[in-house]
Amino acid sequence: QSLLTQTPSVSGTPGQRVTISCSGGSSNIGTNPVIWYQQLPGAAPTLLIYGNNQRPSGVPDRFSGSKSGTSASLAISGLQSEDEAFYYCAAWGDSLTGWVFGGGTKVTVL
Amino acid sequence: QVQLVQSGAEVKKPGASVKVSCKASGYTFTSYDINWVRQARGQGLEWMGWMNPSSGNTGYAQRFQGRVAMTTNTSISTAFLELSSLTSEDTAVYYCARLPLYSSNHYWGQGTQVTVSS
């Protein structure tokens, strides 16, 4: 059972905007910055957002992150076919729980 | 460039142990913690623990306490994950990863498939 709760799936047509939510608690998202990963089939996760809303170099500005209290969200605007993937949120918990991950959201481009 | 290169796939019998390696290059190995994360087929990511290569300190997820050991050999910039008393539920892809809390310098190994089957 994941400690962060994500919507299992979202879908959209090319060009649309979709949003993925991630709900946690005071000991993880409420205290520490949120990370978002993209995972393509058969590949390791790649960093999409760090520090709640920062994009690493090379990540298109179509991807944006936000956080409020113990929840976070990832928005993909101008959805493209190559965005079809699994997306995971993550945050550091504490010394006992370590990194906690969401269960993942499958994004489907219709 | 930073790389984490892991050892190859393993097939183990129930009750056995497995040891996975993760060789780091492109940065000072002792400057960053190494985390281990696993992913069962069709499932999400599960954090197993971390190790500081400089101090040797470790932190393990509670559910793996007692049957996991994370070690490093700094002379060859390599981290190791050993998991014992394997069951079929340990069948998964195991990743080593550098996961700094406040920067974008996240790197993951390519993953190692561990299959537990009689």
Coordinates of N, CA and C in Angstrom, one line a residue:
Chain A
Q1 N 0.8 -1.2 0.0 CA 0.0 0.0 0.0 C 0.9 1.2 0.0
S2 N 0.7 2.1 -1.0 CA 1.5 3.3 -1.1 C 1.1 4.3 -0.1
L3 N 2.1 5.1 0.4 CA 1.8 6.1 1.4 C 1.3 7.4 0.8
L4 N 1.6 7.6 -0.5 CA 1.0 8.7 -1.2 C -0.1 8.2 -2.2
T5 N -1.2 8.9 -2.2 CA -2.3 8.5 -3.0 C -2.4 9.2 -4.3
Q6 N -2.4 8.5 -5.4 CA -2.5 9.1 -6.8 C -3.8 8.5 -7.4
T7 N -4.4 9.3 -8.3 CA -5.4 8.8 -9.2 C -4.8 7.7 -10.1
P8 N -5.4 6.6 -10.2 CA -4.8 5.5 -11.0 C -4.6 5.8 -12.5
S9 N -5.5 6.5 -13.1 CA -5.4 6.8 -14.5 C -6.0 8.1 -14.9
V10 N -5.5 8.7 -15.9 CA -6.1 9.9 -16.5 C -5.9 9.8 -18.0
S11 N -6.7 10.4 -18.8 CA -6.6 10.3 -20.2 C -7.0 11.7 -20.8
G12 N -6.5 11.9 -22.0 CA -6.8 13.1 -22.7 C -6.4 13.0 -24.2
T13 N -6.9 13.9 -25.0 CA -6.6 14.0 -26.4 C -5.4 14.9 -26.6
P14 N -4.7 14.7 -27.7 CA -3.6 15.6 -28.0 C -3.9 17.1 -27.9
G15 N -3.1 17.8 -27.2 CA -3.3 19.3 -27.0 C -4.0 19.6 -25.7
Q16 N -4.7 18.6 -25.1 CA -5.4 18.9 -23.9 C -4.5 19.1 -22.7
R17 N -5.1 19.6 -21.6 CA -4.4 19.7 -20.4 C -4.9 18.6 -19.4
V18 N -4.0 17.9 -18.8 CA -4.5 16.9 -17.8 C -3.7 17.2 -16.5
T19 N -4.3 16.8 -15.4 CA -3.8 17.0 -14.1 C -3.8 15.7 -13.3
I20 N -2.7 15.5 -12.6 CA -2.5 14.3 -11.8 C -2.3 14.8 -10.3
S21 N -3.1 14.2 -9.4 CA -3.0 14.6 -8.0 C -2.3 13.6 -7.2
C22 N -1.7 14.1 -6.1 CA -0.9 13.2 -5.2 C -1.2 13.7 -3.8
S23 N -1.8 12.8 -3.0 CA -2.1 13.2 -1.6 C -1.3 12.5 -0.6
G24 N -0.7 13.2 0.4 CA 0.1 12.6 1.4 C -0.2 13.0 2.8
G25 N 0.8 13.2 3.6 CA 0.5 13.6 5.0 C 1.5 14.6 5.5
S26 N 1.4 15.0 6.7 CA 2.2 16.0 7.3 C 3.7 15.6 7.4
S27 N 3.9 14.3 7.5 CA 5.3 13.9 7.7 C 6.1 13.7 6.4
N28 N 5.4 13.8 5.3 CA 6.1 13.6 4.0 C 5.8 14.9 3.1
I29 N 4.8 14.9 2.4 CA 4.5 16.1 1.5 C 4.4 17.4 2.3
G30 N 3.8 17.3 3.5 CA 3.6 18.5 4.3 C 4.9 19.1 4.8
T31 N 6.0 18.3 4.8 CA 7.3 18.7 5.3 C 8.4 18.9 4.3
N32 N 8.3 18.0 3.3 CA 9.4 18.0 2.3 C 9.0 18.2 0.9
P33 N 9.9 18.6 0.0 CA 9.6 18.9 -1.4 C 9.1 17.7 -2.1
V34 N 8.3 17.9 -3.1 CA 7.7 16.8 -3.9 C 8.5 16.6 -5.2
I35 N 8.6 15.4 -5.5 CA 9.3 15.0 -6.8 C 8.3 14.3 -7.7
W36 N 8.4 14.5 -8.9 CA 7.6 13.7 -9.9 C 8.5 13.0 -10.9
Y37 N 8.2 11.8 -11.2 CA 8.9 11.0 -12.1 C 8.0 10.5 -13.3
Q38 N 8.6 10.4 -14.4 CA 8.0 9.7 -15.6 C 8.6 8.4 -15.8
Q39 N 7.8 7.4 -16.0 CA 8.4 6.1 -16.3 C 7.8 5.5 -17.6
L40 N 8.6 5.2 -18.5 CA 8.2 4.6 -19.8 C 8.3 3.1 -19.6
P41 N 7.5 2.3 -20.4 CA 7.6 0.8 -20.2 C 9.0 0.3 -20.3
G42 N 9.4 -0.5 -19.4 CA 10.7 -1.2 -19.4 C 11.9 -0.3 -19.1
A43 N 11.6 0.9 -18.6 CA 12.7 1.8 -18.4 C 12.7 2.3 -16.9
A44 N 13.8 2.8 -16.4 CA 13.9 3.4 -15.1 C 13.1 4.7 -15.1
P45 N 12.7 5.1 -13.9 CA 12.0 6.4 -13.8 C 13.0 7.5 -14.2
T46 N 12.5 8.6 -14.7 CA 13.3 9.8 -15.0 C 12.6 11.0 -14.3
L47 N 13.5 11.9 -13.8 CA 13.0 13.0 -13.1 C 12.3 14.0 -14.0
L48 N 11.1 14.4 -13.5 CA 10.3 15.4 -14.3 C 10.2 16.7 -13.5
I49 N 10.0 16.6 -12.2 CA 9.9 17.8 -11.4 C 10.6 17.5 -10.0
Y50 N 11.3 18.5 -9.5 CA 11.9 18.4 -8.2 C 11.5 19.7 -7.5
G51 N 11.7 19.7 -6.1 CA 11.5 20.9 -5.4 C 10.1 21.4 -5.6
N52 N 9.1 20.6 -5.7 CA 7.6 20.9 -5.8 C 7.3 21.4 -7.3
N53 N 8.1 22.3 -7.8 CA 7.7 22.9 -9.1 C 8.9 23.2 -10.0
Q54 N 10.0 22.7 -9.7 CA 11.2 23.0 -10.6 C 11.4 21.9 -11.6
R55 N 11.7 22.4 -12.8 CA 12.0 21.4 -13.9 C 13.5 21.3 -14.2
P56 N 14.0 20.1 -14.2 CA 15.4 19.9 -14.6 C 15.5 20.4 -16.1
S57 N 16.8 20.7 -16.4 CA 17.0 21.2 -17.8 C 16.7 20.0 -18.7
G58 N 16.0 20.4 -19.8 CA 15.6 19.4 -20.8 C 14.2 18.9 -20.7
V59 N 13.5 19.2 -19.6 CA 12.1 18.9 -19.4 C 11.3 20.0 -20.0
P60 N 10.4 19.7 -20.9 CA 9.6 20.7 -21.6 C 8.7 21.5 -20.5
D61 N 8.5 22.7 -20.8 CA 7.7 23.6 -19.9 C 6.2 23.2 -19.9
R62 N 5.8 22.2 -20.7 CA 4.5 21.7 -20.7 C 4.2 21.0 -19.4
F63 N 5.2 20.6 -18.7 CA 5.1 19.9 -17.4 C 5.3 21.0 -16.3
S64 N 4.3 21.0 -15.3 CA 4.4 21.9 -14.2 C 3.9 21.2 -13.0
G65 N 4.5 21.6 -11.8 CA 4.2 21.0 -10.6 C 3.8 22.0 -9.6
S66 N 3.0 21.6 -8.6 CA 2.6 22.5 -7.5 C 2.3 21.7 -6.3
K67 N 2.3 22.5 -5.2 CA 2.1 21.8 -3.9 C 1.3 22.7 -3.0
S68 N 0.3 22.2 -2.2 CA -0.4 22.9 -1.3 C -0.7 22.0 -0.1
G69 N -0.1 22.4 1.1 CA -0.3 21.6 2.3 C 0.3 20.2 2.1
T70 N -0.6 19.2 2.2 CA -0.2 17.8 2.1 C -0.5 17.2 0.8
S71 N -0.8 18.0 -0.2 CA -1.1 17.5 -1.5 C -0.3 18.2 -2.6
A72 N -0.1 17.5 -3.7 CA 0.6 18.1 -4.8 C -0.1 17.7 -6.1
S73 N 0.3 18.4 -7.2 CA -0.3 18.0 -8.5 C 0.7 18.2 -9.6
L74 N 0.6 17.5 -10.6 CA 1.4 17.6 -11.8 C 0.4 17.9 -13.0
A75 N 0.7 18.9 -13.7 CA -0.1 19.3 -14.9 C 0.7 19.1 -16.1
I76 N 0.1 18.5 -17.1 CA 0.7 18.4 -18.5 C -0.2 19.1 -19.4
S77 N 0.3 20.2 -20.0 CA -0.5 21.0 -20.9 C 0.0 20.7 -22.3
G78 N -0.9 20.8 -23.3 CA -0.5 20.5 -24.7 C -0.1 19.1 -24.8
L79 N -0.9 18.2 -24.3 CA -0.6 16.7 -24.2 C -0.2 16.2 -25.6
Q80 N 0.9 15.4 -25.5 CA 1.4 14.8 -26.7 C 1.5 13.3 -26.6
S81 N 1.5 12.6 -27.7 CA 1.5 11.1 -27.7 C 2.7 10.6 -26.9
E82 N 3.8 11.2 -26.9 CA 5.0 10.7 -26.2 C 4.8 10.9 -24.7
D83 N 3.8 11.6 -24.3 CA 3.6 11.7 -22.8 C 2.9 10.5 -22.2
E84 N 2.5 9.6 -23.1 CA 1.8 8.4 -22.6 C 2.8 7.5 -21.8
A85 N 2.6 7.5 -20.5 CA 3.5 6.8 -19.6 C 2.9 6.7 -18.2
F86 N 3.7 6.2 -17.2 CA 3.3 6.2 -15.8 C 4.0 7.4 -15.2
Y87 N 3.3 8.0 -14.2 CA 3.9 9.1 -13.5 C 3.7 8.8 -12.0
Y88 N 4.8 9.1 -11.3 CA 4.9 8.8 -9.9 C 5.3 10.1 -9.1
C89 N 4.6 10.3 -8.0 CA 5.0 11.4 -7.1 C 5.8 10.7 -6.0
A90 N 6.6 11.5 -5.3 CA 7.5 11.0 -4.3 C 7.9 12.1 -3.3
A91 N 8.1 11.8 -2.1 CA 8.6 12.7 -1.1 C 9.3 12.0 0.0
W92 N 10.3 12.7 0.6 CA 11.0 12.0 1.7 C 10.0 12.1 2.9
G93 N 10.0 11.0 3.7 CA 9.1 10.9 4.8 C 9.9 11.3 6.1
D94 N 10.4 10.3 6.7 CA 11.2 10.5 7.9 C 12.3 9.4 7.9
S95 N 13.0 9.3 9.0 CA 14.1 8.3 9.0 C 13.6 6.9 9.1
L96 N 12.3 6.7 9.5 CA 11.7 5.4 9.5 C 11.1 5.0 8.2
T97 N 10.5 5.9 7.5 CA 9.8 5.6 6.3 C 10.6 5.9 5.0
G98 N 11.6 6.8 5.1 CA 12.4 7.1 4.0 C 11.6 7.7 2.9
W99 N 12.0 7.4 1.6 CA 11.3 7.9 0.5 C 9.9 7.2 0.3
V100 N 8.9 8.0 0.2 CA 7.5 7.4 -0.1 C 7.1 7.8 -1.5
F101 N 6.5 6.8 -2.1 CA 6.0 7.0 -3.5 C 4.5 6.9 -3.6
G102 N 4.0 7.5 -4.6 CA 2.6 7.3 -4.9 C 2.5 6.0 -5.7
G103 N 1.2 5.5 -5.8 CA 1.0 4.2 -6.5 C 1.2 4.3 -8.1
G104 N 1.3 5.6 -8.6 CA 1.5 5.7 -10.0 C 0.2 6.1 -10.7
T105 N 0.3 6.9 -11.7 CA -0.9 7.3 -12.6 C -0.5 7.0 -14.0
K106 N -1.4 6.2 -14.7 CA -1.2 5.9 -16.1 C -1.8 7.0 -16.9
V107 N -1.1 7.7 -17.7 CA -1.6 8.7 -18.6 C -1.7 8.1 -20.0
T108 N -3.0 8.2 -20.5 CA -3.3 7.7 -21.8 C -3.6 8.8 -22.7
V109 N -3.0 8.8 -23.9 CA -3.3 9.9 -24.9 C -4.3 9.2 -25.9
L110 N -5.5 9.7 -26.0 CA -6.5 9.1 -26.8 C -6.3 9.4 -28.3
Chain B
Q1 N 29.9 11.8 -17.6 CA 28.5 11.9 -17.2 C 28.3 10.9 -16.1
V2 N 27.3 11.2 -15.2 CA 27.0 10.3 -14.1 C 26.3 9.0 -14.6
Q3 N 26.8 7.9 -14.2 CA 26.2 6.6 -14.5 C 26.1 5.7 -13.3
L4 N 25.0 5.0 -13.2 CA 24.9 3.9 -12.2 C 24.6 2.6 -13.0
V5 N 25.6 1.7 -13.0 CA 25.4 0.5 -13.8 C 25.3 -0.7 -12.9
Q6 N 24.2 -1.4 -13.1 CA 23.9 -2.5 -12.2 C 24.3 -3.9 -12.8
S7 N 24.4 -4.9 -11.9 CA 24.7 -6.2 -12.4 C 23.5 -6.9 -13.0
G8 N 23.7 -8.0 -13.6 CA 22.7 -8.6 -14.5 C 21.6 -9.4 -13.7
A9 N 20.7 -9.9 -14.5 CA 19.5 -10.6 -13.9 C 19.9 -11.8 -13.1
E10 N 19.1 -12.1 -12.1 CA 19.3 -13.2 -11.2 C 18.0 -14.1 -11.1
V11 N 18.2 -15.3 -11.0 CA 17.1 -16.3 -10.7 C 17.5 -17.0 -9.4
K12 N 16.7 -17.0 -8.5 CA 17.0 -17.6 -7.2 C 15.8 -18.5 -6.7
K13 N 16.1 -19.5 -5.9 CA 15.1 -20.3 -5.3 C 14.6 -19.7 -4.0
P14 N 13.4 -20.0 -3.6 CA 12.9 -19.5 -2.4 C 13.8 -19.9 -1.2
G15 N 14.0 -18.9 -0.3 CA 14.9 -19.1 0.8 C 16.3 -18.7 0.6
A16 N 16.7 -18.5 -0.6 CA 18.0 -18.1 -1.0 C 18.3 -16.6 -0.7
S17 N 19.5 -16.2 -1.0 CA 19.8 -14.8 -0.9 C 20.3 -14.3 -2.3
V18 N 20.2 -13.0 -2.5 CA 20.7 -12.4 -3.8 C 21.5 -11.2 -3.4
K19 N 22.5 -10.9 -4.2 CA 23.3 -9.7 -4.0 C 23.4 -9.0 -5.4
V20 N 23.0 -7.8 -5.4 CA 23.0 -6.9 -6.6 C 24.0 -5.8 -6.4
S21 N 24.8 -5.6 -7.5 CA 25.8 -4.5 -7.4 C 25.4 -3.3 -8.3
C22 N 25.9 -2.2 -7.9 CA 25.6 -0.9 -8.6 C 26.9 -0.1 -8.7
K23 N 27.5 0.0 -9.8 CA 28.8 0.7 -10.0 C 28.6 2.1 -10.4
A24 N 29.1 3.0 -9.7 CA 28.9 4.5 -10.0 C 30.1 5.0 -10.7
S25 N 29.9 6.0 -11.6 CA 30.9 6.7 -12.3 C 30.5 8.1 -12.6
G26 N 31.5 8.9 -12.9 CA 31.2 10.3 -13.3 C 31.0 11.3 -12.2
Y27 N 31.2 10.8 -10.9 CA 31.1 11.7 -9.8 C 31.8 11.1 -8.6
T28 N 32.0 11.9 -7.6 CA 32.7 11.4 -6.4 C 31.7 10.5 -5.6
F29 N 32.0 9.2 -5.6 CA 31.1 8.2 -5.1 C 30.7 8.5 -3.6
T30 N 31.6 9.0 -2.8 CA 31.3 9.2 -1.4 C 30.5 10.5 -1.1
S31 N 30.1 11.2 -2.2 CA 29.4 12.5 -1.9 C 27.9 12.4 -1.9
Y32 N 27.4 11.2 -2.3 CA 25.9 11.1 -2.4 C 25.5 9.7 -1.8
D33 N 24.4 9.7 -1.0 CA 23.8 8.5 -0.6 C 23.3 7.7 -1.8
I34 N 23.3 6.4 -1.6 CA 22.7 5.5 -2.6 C 21.5 4.9 -2.0
N35 N 20.4 5.0 -2.7 CA 19.1 4.4 -2.3 C 18.8 3.1 -3.2
W36 N 18.1 2.2 -2.6 CA 17.6 1.1 -3.4 C 16.1 1.1 -3.4
V37 N 15.5 0.9 -4.6 CA 14.1 1.0 -4.8 C 13.7 -0.3 -5.7
R38 N 12.6 -0.9 -5.4 CA 12.2 -2.1 -6.2 C 10.9 -1.9 -6.8
Q39 N 10.6 -2.6 -7.8 CA 9.3 -2.5 -8.5 C 8.9 -3.9 -9.1
A40 N 7.9 -4.4 -8.5 CA 7.3 -5.7 -9.0 C 6.6 -5.4 -10.3
R41 N 6.4 -6.4 -11.1 CA 5.8 -6.3 -12.4 C 4.4 -5.7 -12.3
G42 N 4.2 -4.6 -13.0 CA 2.9 -4.0 -13.0 C 2.5 -3.2 -11.7
Q43 N 3.5 -3.1 -10.9 CA 3.3 -2.4 -9.6 C 4.1 -1.1 -9.5
G44 N 3.9 -0.4 -8.4 CA 4.6 0.9 -8.2 C 6.0 0.7 -7.6
L45 N 6.6 1.8 -7.3 CA 7.9 1.9 -6.7 C 7.9 1.7 -5.2
E46 N 8.8 1.0 -4.7 CA 8.9 0.7 -3.3 C 10.4 1.0 -2.8
W47 N 10.5 1.9 -1.9 CA 11.8 2.2 -1.3 C 12.2 1.2 -0.3
M48 N 13.5 0.7 -0.4 CA 14.0 -0.3 0.5 C 15.0 0.3 1.5
G49 N 15.7 1.3 1.2 CA 16.7 1.8 2.1 C 17.7 2.7 1.5
W50 N 18.6 3.2 2.3 CA 19.7 4.0 1.8 C 21.0 3.7 2.5
M51 N 22.1 4.1 1.8 CA 23.4 4.0 2.5 C 24.3 5.1 2.1
N52 N 25.0 5.6 3.1 CA 26.0 6.7 2.9 C 27.3 6.1 2.7
P53 N 27.9 6.2 1.5 CA 29.2 5.5 1.2 C 30.3 6.1 2.0
S54 N 30.2 7.3 2.5 CA 31.3 7.9 3.2 C 31.3 7.4 4.6
S55 N 30.2 7.4 5.3 CA 30.1 7.0 6.7 C 29.8 5.6 6.9
G56 N 29.2 5.0 5.9 CA 28.8 3.6 6.1 C 27.4 3.5 6.8
N57 N 26.8 4.6 7.1 CA 25.5 4.6 7.8 C 24.4 4.1 6.8
T58 N 23.5 3.4 7.4 CA 22.4 2.9 6.6 C 21.0 3.2 7.2
G59 N 20.0 3.1 6.4 CA 18.6 3.3 6.9 C 17.8 2.3 6.1
Y60 N 17.1 1.4 6.7 CA 16.3 0.4 6.0 C 14.8 0.6 6.3
A61 N 14.0 0.4 5.2 CA 12.6 0.4 5.4 C 12.2 -0.7 6.4
Q62 N 11.2 -0.4 7.2 CA 10.9 -1.3 8.3 C 10.6 -2.7 7.8
R63 N 9.9 -2.9 6.7 CA 9.5 -4.2 6.2 C 10.6 -5.1 5.8
F64 N 11.8 -4.5 5.6 CA 12.9 -5.3 5.1 C 13.9 -5.5 6.3
Q65 N 13.7 -4.9 7.4 CA 14.6 -5.0 8.5 C 14.9 -6.5 8.8
G66 N 16.1 -6.8 9.0 CA 16.5 -8.2 9.4 C 16.8 -9.1 8.2
R67 N 16.5 -8.7 7.0 CA 16.9 -9.5 5.9 C 17.5 -8.7 4.7
V68 N 17.8 -7.5 5.0 CA 18.4 -6.6 3.9 C 19.7 -6.1 4.5
A69 N 20.7 -6.0 3.6 CA 22.0 -5.4 4.0 C 22.5 -4.6 2.8
M70 N 22.8 -3.3 3.0 CA 23.4 -2.5 2.0 C 24.8 -2.1 2.4
T71 N 25.7 -2.4 1.5 CA 27.1 -2.1 1.7 C 27.7 -1.4 0.5
T72 N 28.9 -0.9 0.7 CA 29.6 -0.3 -0.4 C 31.1 -0.7 -0.4
N73 N 31.7 -0.6 -1.5 CA 33.2 -0.8 -1.6 C 33.7 0.5 -2.3
T74 N 34.2 1.4 -1.5 CA 34.5 2.8 -2.1 C 35.7 2.7 -3.0
S75 N 36.5 1.6 -2.9 CA 37.7 1.5 -3.7 C 37.3 1.3 -5.2
I76 N 36.1 0.7 -5.4 CA 35.6 0.4 -6.7 C 34.3 1.2 -7.0
S77 N 34.0 2.1 -6.1 CA 32.8 3.0 -6.3 C 31.5 2.1 -6.6
T78 N 31.4 1.1 -5.8 CA 30.3 0.2 -6.0 C 29.4 0.0 -4.8
A79 N 28.1 0.0 -4.9 CA 27.2 -0.3 -3.8 C 26.6 -1.6 -4.0
F80 N 26.2 -2.3 -3.0 CA 25.7 -3.6 -3.0 C 24.4 -3.7 -2.2
L81 N 23.4 -4.4 -2.7 CA 22.2 -4.8 -2.0 C 22.2 -6.3 -1.8
E82 N 22.0 -6.7 -0.6 CA 21.8 -8.1 -0.4 C 20.5 -8.4 0.3
L83 N 19.7 -9.2 -0.2 CA 18.4 -9.6 0.3 C 18.3 -11.1 0.6
S84 N 18.0 -11.4 1.8 CA 18.0 -12.8 2.1 C 16.5 -13.4 2.3
S85 N 16.4 -14.7 2.6 CA 15.1 -15.3 2.8 C 14.1 -15.0 1.7
L86 N 14.5 -15.1 0.5 CA 13.7 -14.7 -0.6 C 12.4 -15.5 -0.7
T87 N 11.3 -14.8 -1.1 CA 10.1 -15.5 -1.5 C 9.7 -15.0 -2.9
S88 N 8.6 -15.6 -3.4 CA 8.1 -15.2 -4.7 C 7.7 -13.7 -4.7
E89 N 7.4 -13.2 -3.6 CA 7.0 -11.8 -3.5 C 8.2 -10.8 -3.7
D90 N 9.4 -11.3 -3.6 CA 10.6 -10.5 -3.9 C 10.9 -10.4 -5.3
T91 N 10.2 -11.1 -6.2 CA 10.4 -11.0 -7.6 C 10.1 -9.6 -8.1
A92 N 11.1 -8.9 -8.6 CA 10.9 -7.5 -8.9 C 12.2 -7.0 -9.7
V93 N 12.1 -5.8 -10.2 CA 13.2 -5.1 -10.7 C 13.8 -4.3 -9.6
Y94 N 15.0 -4.4 -9.3 CA 15.7 -3.7 -8.2 C 16.5 -2.5 -8.8
Y95 N 16.3 -1.3 -8.4 CA 17.1 -0.2 -8.9 C 17.9 0.4 -7.7
C96 N 19.2 0.8 -8.1 CA 19.9 1.7 -7.2 C 19.7 3.1 -7.8
A97 N 19.7 4.1 -6.9 CA 19.4 5.5 -7.3 C 20.0 6.5 -6.4
R98 N 20.4 7.6 -7.0 CA 20.9 8.8 -6.3 C 19.8 9.7 -6.3
L99 N 19.3 10.0 -5.1 CA 18.0 10.8 -4.9 C 18.2 12.0 -4.0
P100 N 19.0 13.0 -4.4 CA 19.2 14.1 -3.5 C 17.8 14.9 -3.3
L101 N 17.6 15.4 -2.1 CA 16.4 15.9 -1.7 C 16.1 17.3 -2.3
Y102 N 17.1 18.1 -2.6 CA 16.8 19.5 -3.0 C 17.4 19.8 -4.3
S103 N 17.9 18.8 -5.1 CA 18.4 19.2 -6.4 C 17.9 18.3 -7.5
S104 N 18.3 18.6 -8.7 CA 17.8 17.8 -9.9 C 18.7 16.7 -10.2
N105 N 19.8 16.5 -9.4 CA 20.8 15.5 -9.8 C 20.4 14.1 -9.4
H106 N 19.2 13.7 -9.9 CA 18.7 12.3 -9.6 C 19.2 11.4 -10.7
Y107 N 19.7 10.3 -10.3 CA 20.2 9.3 -11.3 C 19.7 7.9 -10.8
W108 N 19.3 7.1 -11.8 CA 18.9 5.7 -11.5 C 19.8 4.7 -12.3
G109 N 20.0 3.6 -11.7 CA 20.6 2.5 -12.5 C 19.6 1.9 -13.5
Q110 N 20.0 1.0 -14.3 CA 19.1 0.5 -15.4 C 18.2 -0.6 -14.8
G111 N 18.4 -1.0 -13.6 CA 17.5 -2.0 -13.0 C 18.1 -3.4 -13.1
T112 N 17.8 -4.2 -12.1 CA 18.2 -5.6 -12.2 C 17.0 -6.5 -11.9
Q113 N 16.7 -7.4 -12.8 CA 15.5 -8.3 -12.6 C 16.0 -9.4 -11.6
V114 N 15.2 -9.6 -10.6 CA 15.5 -10.7 -9.6 C 14.2 -11.5 -9.7
T115 N 14.3 -12.8 -10.0 CA 13.2 -13.7 -10.1 C 13.4 -14.8 -9.1
V116 N 12.4 -15.0 -8.2 CA 12.4 -16.0 -7.2 C 11.4 -17.1 -7.6
S117 N 11.9 -18.2 -7.9 CA 11.1 -19.3 -8.4 C 11.7 -20.7 -8.1
S118 N 10.8 -21.6 -7.7 CA 11.3 -22.9 -7.4 C 11.4 -23.8 -8.7

